[in-house]
mmCIF file of C-alpha atoms and ligand atoms in Angstrom:
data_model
loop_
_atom_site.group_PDB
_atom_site.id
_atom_site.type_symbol
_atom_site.label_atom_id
_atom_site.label_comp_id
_atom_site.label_asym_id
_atom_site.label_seq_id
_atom_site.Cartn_x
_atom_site.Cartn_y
_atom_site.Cartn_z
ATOM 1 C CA UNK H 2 -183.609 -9.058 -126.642
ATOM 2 C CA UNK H 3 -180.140 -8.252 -125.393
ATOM 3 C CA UNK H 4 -178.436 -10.868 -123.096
ATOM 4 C CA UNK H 5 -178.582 -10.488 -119.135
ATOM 5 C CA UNK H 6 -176.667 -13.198 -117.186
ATOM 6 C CA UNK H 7 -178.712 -11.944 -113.934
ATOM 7 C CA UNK H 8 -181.808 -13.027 -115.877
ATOM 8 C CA UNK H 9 -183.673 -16.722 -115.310
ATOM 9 C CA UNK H 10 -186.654 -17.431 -117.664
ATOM 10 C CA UNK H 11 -188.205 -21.008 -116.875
ATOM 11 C CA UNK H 12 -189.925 -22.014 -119.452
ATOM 12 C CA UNK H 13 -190.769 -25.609 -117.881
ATOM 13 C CA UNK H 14 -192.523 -27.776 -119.320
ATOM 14 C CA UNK H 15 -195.396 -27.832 -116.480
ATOM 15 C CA UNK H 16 -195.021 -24.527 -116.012
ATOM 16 C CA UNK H 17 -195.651 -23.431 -119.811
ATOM 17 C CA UNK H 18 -198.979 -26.302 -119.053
ATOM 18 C CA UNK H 19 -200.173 -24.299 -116.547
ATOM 19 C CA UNK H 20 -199.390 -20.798 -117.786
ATOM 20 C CA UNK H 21 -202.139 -21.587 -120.785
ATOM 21 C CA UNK H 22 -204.565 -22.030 -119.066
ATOM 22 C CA UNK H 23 -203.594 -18.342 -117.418
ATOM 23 C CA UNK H 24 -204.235 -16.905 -120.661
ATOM 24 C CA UNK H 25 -207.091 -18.355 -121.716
ATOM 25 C CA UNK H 26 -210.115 -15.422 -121.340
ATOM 26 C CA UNK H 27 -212.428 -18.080 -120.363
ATOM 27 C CA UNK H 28 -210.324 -19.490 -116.977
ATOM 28 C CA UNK H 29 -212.460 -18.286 -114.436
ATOM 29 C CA UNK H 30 -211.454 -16.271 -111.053
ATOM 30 C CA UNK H 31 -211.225 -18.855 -108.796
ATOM 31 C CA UNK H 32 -208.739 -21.395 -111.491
ATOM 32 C CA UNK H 33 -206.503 -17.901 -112.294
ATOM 33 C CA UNK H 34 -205.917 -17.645 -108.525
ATOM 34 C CA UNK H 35 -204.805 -21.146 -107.983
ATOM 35 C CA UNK H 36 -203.021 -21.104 -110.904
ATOM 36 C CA UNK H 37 -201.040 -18.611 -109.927
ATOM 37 C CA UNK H 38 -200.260 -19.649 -106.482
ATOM 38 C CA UNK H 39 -199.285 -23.113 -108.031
ATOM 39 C CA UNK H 40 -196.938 -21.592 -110.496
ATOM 40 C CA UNK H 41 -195.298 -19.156 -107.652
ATOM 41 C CA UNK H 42 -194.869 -22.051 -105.430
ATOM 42 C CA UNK H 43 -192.797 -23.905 -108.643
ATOM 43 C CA UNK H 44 -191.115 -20.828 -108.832
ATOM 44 C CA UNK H 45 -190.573 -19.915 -105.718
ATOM 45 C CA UNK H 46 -187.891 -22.863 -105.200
ATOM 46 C CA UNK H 47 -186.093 -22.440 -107.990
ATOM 47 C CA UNK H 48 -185.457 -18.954 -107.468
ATOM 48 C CA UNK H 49 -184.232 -19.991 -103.589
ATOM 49 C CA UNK H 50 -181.516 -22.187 -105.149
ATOM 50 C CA UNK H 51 -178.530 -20.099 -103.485
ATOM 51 C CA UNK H 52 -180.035 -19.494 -100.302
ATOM 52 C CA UNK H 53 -177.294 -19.657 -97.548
ATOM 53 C CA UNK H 54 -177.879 -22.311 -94.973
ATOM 54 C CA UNK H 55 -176.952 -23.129 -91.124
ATOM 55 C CA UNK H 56 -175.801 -25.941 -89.813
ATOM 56 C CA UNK H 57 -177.478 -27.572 -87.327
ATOM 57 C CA UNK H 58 -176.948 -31.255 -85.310
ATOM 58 C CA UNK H 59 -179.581 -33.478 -85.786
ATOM 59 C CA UNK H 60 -180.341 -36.767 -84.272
ATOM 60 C CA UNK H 61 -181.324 -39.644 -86.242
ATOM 61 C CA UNK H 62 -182.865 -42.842 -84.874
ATOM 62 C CA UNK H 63 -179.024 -43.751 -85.555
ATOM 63 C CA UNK H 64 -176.602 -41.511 -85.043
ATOM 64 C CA UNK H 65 -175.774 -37.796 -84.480
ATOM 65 C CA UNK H 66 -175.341 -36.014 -87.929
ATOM 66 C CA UNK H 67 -174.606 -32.431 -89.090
ATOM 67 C CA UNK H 68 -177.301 -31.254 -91.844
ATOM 68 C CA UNK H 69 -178.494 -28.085 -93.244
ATOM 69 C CA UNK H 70 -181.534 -25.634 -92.723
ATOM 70 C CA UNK H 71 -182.765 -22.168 -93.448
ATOM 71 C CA UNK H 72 -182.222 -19.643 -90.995
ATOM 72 C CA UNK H 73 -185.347 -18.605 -89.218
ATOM 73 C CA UNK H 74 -186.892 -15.762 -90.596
ATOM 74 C CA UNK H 75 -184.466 -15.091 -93.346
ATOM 75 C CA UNK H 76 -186.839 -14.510 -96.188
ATOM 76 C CA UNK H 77 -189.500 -11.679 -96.389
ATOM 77 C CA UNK H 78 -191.914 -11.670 -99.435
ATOM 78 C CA UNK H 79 -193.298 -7.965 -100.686
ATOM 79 C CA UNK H 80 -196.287 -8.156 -103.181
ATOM 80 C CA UNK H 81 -196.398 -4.714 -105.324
ATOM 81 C CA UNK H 82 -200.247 -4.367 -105.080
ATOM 82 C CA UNK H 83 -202.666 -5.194 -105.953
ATOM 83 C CA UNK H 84 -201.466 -8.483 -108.629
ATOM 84 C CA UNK H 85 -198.742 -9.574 -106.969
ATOM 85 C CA UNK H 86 -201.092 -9.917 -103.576
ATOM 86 C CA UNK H 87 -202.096 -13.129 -105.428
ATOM 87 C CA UNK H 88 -198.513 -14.936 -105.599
ATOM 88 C CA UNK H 89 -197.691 -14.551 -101.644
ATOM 89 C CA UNK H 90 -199.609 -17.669 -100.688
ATOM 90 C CA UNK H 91 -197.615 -19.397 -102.996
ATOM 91 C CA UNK H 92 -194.451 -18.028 -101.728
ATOM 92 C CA UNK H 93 -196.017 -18.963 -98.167
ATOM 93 C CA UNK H 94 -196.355 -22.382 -99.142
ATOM 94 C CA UNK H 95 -192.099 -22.532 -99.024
ATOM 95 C CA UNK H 96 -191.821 -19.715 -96.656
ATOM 96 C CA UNK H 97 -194.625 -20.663 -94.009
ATOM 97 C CA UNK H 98 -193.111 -17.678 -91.830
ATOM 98 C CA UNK H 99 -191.866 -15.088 -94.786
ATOM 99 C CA UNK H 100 -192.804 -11.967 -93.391
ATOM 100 C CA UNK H 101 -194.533 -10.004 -95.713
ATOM 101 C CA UNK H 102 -194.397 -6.295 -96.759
ATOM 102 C CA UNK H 103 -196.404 -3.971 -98.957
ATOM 103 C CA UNK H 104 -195.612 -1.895 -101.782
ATOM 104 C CA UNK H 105 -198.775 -0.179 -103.539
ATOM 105 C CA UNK H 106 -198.521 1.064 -107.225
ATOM 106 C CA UNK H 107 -200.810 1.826 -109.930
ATOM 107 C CA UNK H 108 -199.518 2.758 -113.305
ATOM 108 C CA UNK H 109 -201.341 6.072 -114.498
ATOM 109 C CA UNK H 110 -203.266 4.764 -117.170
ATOM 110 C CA UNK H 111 -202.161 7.996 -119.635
ATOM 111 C CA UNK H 112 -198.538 7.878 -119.157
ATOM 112 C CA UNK H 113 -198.111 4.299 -118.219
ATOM 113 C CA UNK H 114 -195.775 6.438 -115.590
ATOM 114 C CA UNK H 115 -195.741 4.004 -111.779
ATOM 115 C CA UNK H 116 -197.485 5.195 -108.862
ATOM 116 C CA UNK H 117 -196.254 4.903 -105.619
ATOM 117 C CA UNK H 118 -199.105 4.862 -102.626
ATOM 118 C CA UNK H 119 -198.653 2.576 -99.832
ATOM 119 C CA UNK H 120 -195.063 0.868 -98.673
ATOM 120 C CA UNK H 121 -195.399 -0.870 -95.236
ATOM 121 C CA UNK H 122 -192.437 -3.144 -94.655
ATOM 122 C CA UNK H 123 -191.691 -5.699 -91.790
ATOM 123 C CA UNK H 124 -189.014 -4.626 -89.061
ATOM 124 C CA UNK H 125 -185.525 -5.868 -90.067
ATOM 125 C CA UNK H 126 -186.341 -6.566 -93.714
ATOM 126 C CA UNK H 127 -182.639 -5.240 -94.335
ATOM 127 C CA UNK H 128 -181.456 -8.414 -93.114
ATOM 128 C CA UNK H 129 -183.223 -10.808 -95.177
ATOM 129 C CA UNK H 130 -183.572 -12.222 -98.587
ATOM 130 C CA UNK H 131 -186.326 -10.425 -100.217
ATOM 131 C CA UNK H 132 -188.571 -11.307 -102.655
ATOM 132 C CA UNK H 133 -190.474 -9.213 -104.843
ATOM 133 C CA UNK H 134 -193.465 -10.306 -106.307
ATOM 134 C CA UNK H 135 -195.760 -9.100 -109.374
ATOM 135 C CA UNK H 136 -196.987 -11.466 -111.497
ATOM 136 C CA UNK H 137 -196.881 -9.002 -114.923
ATOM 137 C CA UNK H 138 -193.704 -6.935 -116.112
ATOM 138 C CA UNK H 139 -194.729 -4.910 -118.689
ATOM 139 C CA UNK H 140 -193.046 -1.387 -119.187
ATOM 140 C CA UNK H 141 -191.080 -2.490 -115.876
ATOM 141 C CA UNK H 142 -191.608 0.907 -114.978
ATOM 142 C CA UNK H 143 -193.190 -1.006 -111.449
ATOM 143 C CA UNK H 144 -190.828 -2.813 -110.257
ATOM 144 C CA UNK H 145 -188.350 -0.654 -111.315
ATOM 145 C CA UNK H 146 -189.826 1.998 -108.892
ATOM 146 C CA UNK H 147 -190.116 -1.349 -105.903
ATOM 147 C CA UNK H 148 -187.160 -1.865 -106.503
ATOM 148 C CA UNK H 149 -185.941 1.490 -105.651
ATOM 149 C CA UNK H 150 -188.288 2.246 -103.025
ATOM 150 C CA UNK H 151 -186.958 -1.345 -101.095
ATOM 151 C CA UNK H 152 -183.194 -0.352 -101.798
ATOM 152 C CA UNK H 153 -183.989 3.252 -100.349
ATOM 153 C CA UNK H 154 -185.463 1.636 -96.989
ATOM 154 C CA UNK H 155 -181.980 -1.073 -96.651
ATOM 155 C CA UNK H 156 -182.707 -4.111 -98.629
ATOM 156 C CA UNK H 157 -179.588 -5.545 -100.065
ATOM 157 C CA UNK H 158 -180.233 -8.861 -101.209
ATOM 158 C CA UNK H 159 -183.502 -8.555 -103.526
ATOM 159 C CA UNK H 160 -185.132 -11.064 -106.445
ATOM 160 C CA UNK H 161 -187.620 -10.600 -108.558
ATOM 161 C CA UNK H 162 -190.258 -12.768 -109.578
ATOM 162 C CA UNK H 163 -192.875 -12.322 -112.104
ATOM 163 C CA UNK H 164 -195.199 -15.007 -114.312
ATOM 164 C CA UNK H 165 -195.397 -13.146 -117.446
ATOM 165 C CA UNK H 166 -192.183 -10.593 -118.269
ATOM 166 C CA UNK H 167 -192.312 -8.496 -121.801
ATOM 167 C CA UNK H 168 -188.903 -7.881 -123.569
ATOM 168 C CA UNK H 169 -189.071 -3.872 -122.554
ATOM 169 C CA UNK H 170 -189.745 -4.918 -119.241
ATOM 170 C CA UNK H 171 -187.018 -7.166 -118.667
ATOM 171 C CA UNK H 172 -184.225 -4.914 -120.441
ATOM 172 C CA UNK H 173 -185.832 -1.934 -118.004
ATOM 173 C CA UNK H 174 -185.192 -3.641 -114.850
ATOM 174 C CA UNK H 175 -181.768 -5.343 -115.976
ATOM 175 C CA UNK H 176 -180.764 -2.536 -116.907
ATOM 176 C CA UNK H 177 -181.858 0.205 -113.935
ATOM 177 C CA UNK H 178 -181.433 -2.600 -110.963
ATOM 178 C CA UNK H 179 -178.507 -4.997 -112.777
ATOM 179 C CA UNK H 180 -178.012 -6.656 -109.036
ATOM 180 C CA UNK H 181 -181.167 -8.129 -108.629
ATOM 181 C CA UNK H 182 -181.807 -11.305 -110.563
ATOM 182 C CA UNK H 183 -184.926 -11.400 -112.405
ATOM 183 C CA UNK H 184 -186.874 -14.730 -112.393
ATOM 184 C CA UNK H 185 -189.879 -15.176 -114.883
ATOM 185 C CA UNK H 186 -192.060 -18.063 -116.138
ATOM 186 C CA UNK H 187 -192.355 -16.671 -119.502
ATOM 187 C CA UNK H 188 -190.850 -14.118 -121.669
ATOM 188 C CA UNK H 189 -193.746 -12.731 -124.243
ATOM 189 C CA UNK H 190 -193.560 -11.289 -127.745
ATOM 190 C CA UNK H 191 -194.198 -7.705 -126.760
ATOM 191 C CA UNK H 192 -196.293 -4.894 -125.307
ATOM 192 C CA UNK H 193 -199.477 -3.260 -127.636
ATOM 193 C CA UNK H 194 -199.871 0.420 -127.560
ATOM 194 C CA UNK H 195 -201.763 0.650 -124.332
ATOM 195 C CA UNK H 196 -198.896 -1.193 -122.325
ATOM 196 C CA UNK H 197 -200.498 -4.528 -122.086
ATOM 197 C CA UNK H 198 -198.866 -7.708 -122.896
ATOM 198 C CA UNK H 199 -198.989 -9.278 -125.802
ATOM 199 C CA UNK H 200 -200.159 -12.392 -126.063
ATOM 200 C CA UNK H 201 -200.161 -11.796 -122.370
ATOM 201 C CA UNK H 202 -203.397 -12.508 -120.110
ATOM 202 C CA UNK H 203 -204.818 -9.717 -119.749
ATOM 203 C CA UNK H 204 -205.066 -7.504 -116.254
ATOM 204 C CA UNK H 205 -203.869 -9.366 -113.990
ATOM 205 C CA UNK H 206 -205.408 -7.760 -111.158
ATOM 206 C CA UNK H 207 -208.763 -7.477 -112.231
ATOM 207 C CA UNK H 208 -208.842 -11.338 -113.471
ATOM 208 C CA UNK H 209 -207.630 -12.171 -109.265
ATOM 209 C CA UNK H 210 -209.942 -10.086 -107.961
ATOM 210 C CA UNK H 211 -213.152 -9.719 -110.574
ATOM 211 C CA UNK H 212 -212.985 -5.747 -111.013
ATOM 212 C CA UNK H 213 -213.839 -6.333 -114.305
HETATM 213 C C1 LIG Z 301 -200.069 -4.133 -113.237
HETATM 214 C C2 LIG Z 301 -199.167 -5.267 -112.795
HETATM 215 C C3 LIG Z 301 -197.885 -4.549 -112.499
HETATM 216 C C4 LIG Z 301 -197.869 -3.452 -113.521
HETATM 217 C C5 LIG Z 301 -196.937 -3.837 -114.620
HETATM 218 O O1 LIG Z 301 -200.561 -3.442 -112.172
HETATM 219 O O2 LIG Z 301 -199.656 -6.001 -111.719
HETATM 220 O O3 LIG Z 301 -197.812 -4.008 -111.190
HETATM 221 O O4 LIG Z 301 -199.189 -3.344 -114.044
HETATM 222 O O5 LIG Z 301 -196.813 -2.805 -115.531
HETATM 223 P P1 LIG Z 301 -195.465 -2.010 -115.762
HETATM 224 O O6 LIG Z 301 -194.372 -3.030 -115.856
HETATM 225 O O7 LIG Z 301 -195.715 -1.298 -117.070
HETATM 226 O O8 LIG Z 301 -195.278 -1.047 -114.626
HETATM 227 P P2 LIG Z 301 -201.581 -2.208 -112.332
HETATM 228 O O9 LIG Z 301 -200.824 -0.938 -112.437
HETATM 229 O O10 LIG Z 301 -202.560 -2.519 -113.415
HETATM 230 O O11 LIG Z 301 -202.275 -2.164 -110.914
HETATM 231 P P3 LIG Z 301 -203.197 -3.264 -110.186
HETATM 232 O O12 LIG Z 301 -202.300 -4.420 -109.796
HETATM 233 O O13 LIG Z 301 -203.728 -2.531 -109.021
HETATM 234 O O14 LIG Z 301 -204.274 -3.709 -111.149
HETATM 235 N N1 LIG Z 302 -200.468 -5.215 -116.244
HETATM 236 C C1 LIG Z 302 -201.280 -6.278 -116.458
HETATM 237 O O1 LIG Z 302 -202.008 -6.704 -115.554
HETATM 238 N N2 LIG Z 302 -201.273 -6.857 -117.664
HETATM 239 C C2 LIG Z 302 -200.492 -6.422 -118.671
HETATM 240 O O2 LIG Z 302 -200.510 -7.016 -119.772
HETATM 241 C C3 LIG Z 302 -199.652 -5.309 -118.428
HETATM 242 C C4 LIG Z 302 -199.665 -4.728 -117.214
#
């Protein structure tokens, strides 16, 4: 795969731990979900590592002393349904009050084509740090289209974040949205015919939710 500077795989020790157990067909519901929001949580402050902070005065049992918070309200999370529904607890567990918007896409099982059918977004999203979340990029013909439909409605300062990112995927997004950075646990071999990852985990959504 080509080099993109704007592109963070983690490949963590822990992480690549807890991502096996992702794969493996006989995790059930209830581990996938945890595992999931345990891995976005990881994730989730590693991809935060240039967020711009305030200063505030704060008064130790001591003395008076200038340290360093997040803004109120500076981060929003946006889940492209249904999959990356199951990574905003995790985010919430960092972000207690991220605001969180809504993008829904299905890819057209045919033509692997994105989708769009439900954006709902919180007032003043423009003004924050967004993060959008999807915990598979295959084609990256998804977030690709997120991406677009969150720039359309003001967002300026957008990331990524996804558990499992294919090579085609990855080169899609770098290439179509090169000022977002891109941050995914693990960068797989490739995609298999129908557009599913490979060695992947399977669909996502249906292992959250059961559908299948
Ligand atoms: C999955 C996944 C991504 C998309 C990735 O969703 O959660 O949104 O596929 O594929 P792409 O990179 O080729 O676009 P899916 O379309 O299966 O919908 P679902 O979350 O409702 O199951
Ligand atoms: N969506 C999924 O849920 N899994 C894949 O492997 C590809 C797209």
């Amino acid at each position: 795969m080509k080099h993109f500077d704007n592109v963070f795989i983690f490949d963590h020790p822990l992480i690549r731990h807890k991502v096996s157990f992702l794969r493996d067909k006989s995790t059930g519901m209830k581990e996938f979900r945890e595992l999931i929001e345990e891995i976005t949580t990881v994730m989730t402050y590693e991809s935060m590592k240039d967020l711009p902070l305030v200063p505030v005065e704060v008064e130790t049992p001591l003395e008076r002393t200038v340290q360093y918070r997040v803004p109120e309200e500076s981060v929003a999370v946006v889940p492209i349904l249904r999959a990356g529904l199951g990574m905003v607890n995790g985010v919430h567990k960092v972000f207690p009050t991220a605001r969180v918007g809504h993008i829904g896409m299905y890819r057209d099982e045919e033509t692997l084509e994105p989708q769009e059918y439900y954006c709902k977004l919180p007032e003043g999203i423009e003004e924050k740090t967004v993060l959008l979340v999807d915990p598979m990029l295959a084609t990256g013909g998804s977030a690709c289209d997120a991406l677009t439909a969150l720039k359309k409605r003001g967002c300026k300062k957008i990331k990524f974040m996804c558990i499992i990112a294919a090579p085609e995927g990855i080169e899609a997004v770098a290439t179509a949205h090169p000022d977002v950075p891109i941050y995914a646990s693990t960068l797989d071999r490739c995609l298999n015919e129908h557009g599913y990852i490979l060695p992947g985990l399977g669909d996502a959504g249906d292992r959250l939710y059961g559908t299948k």
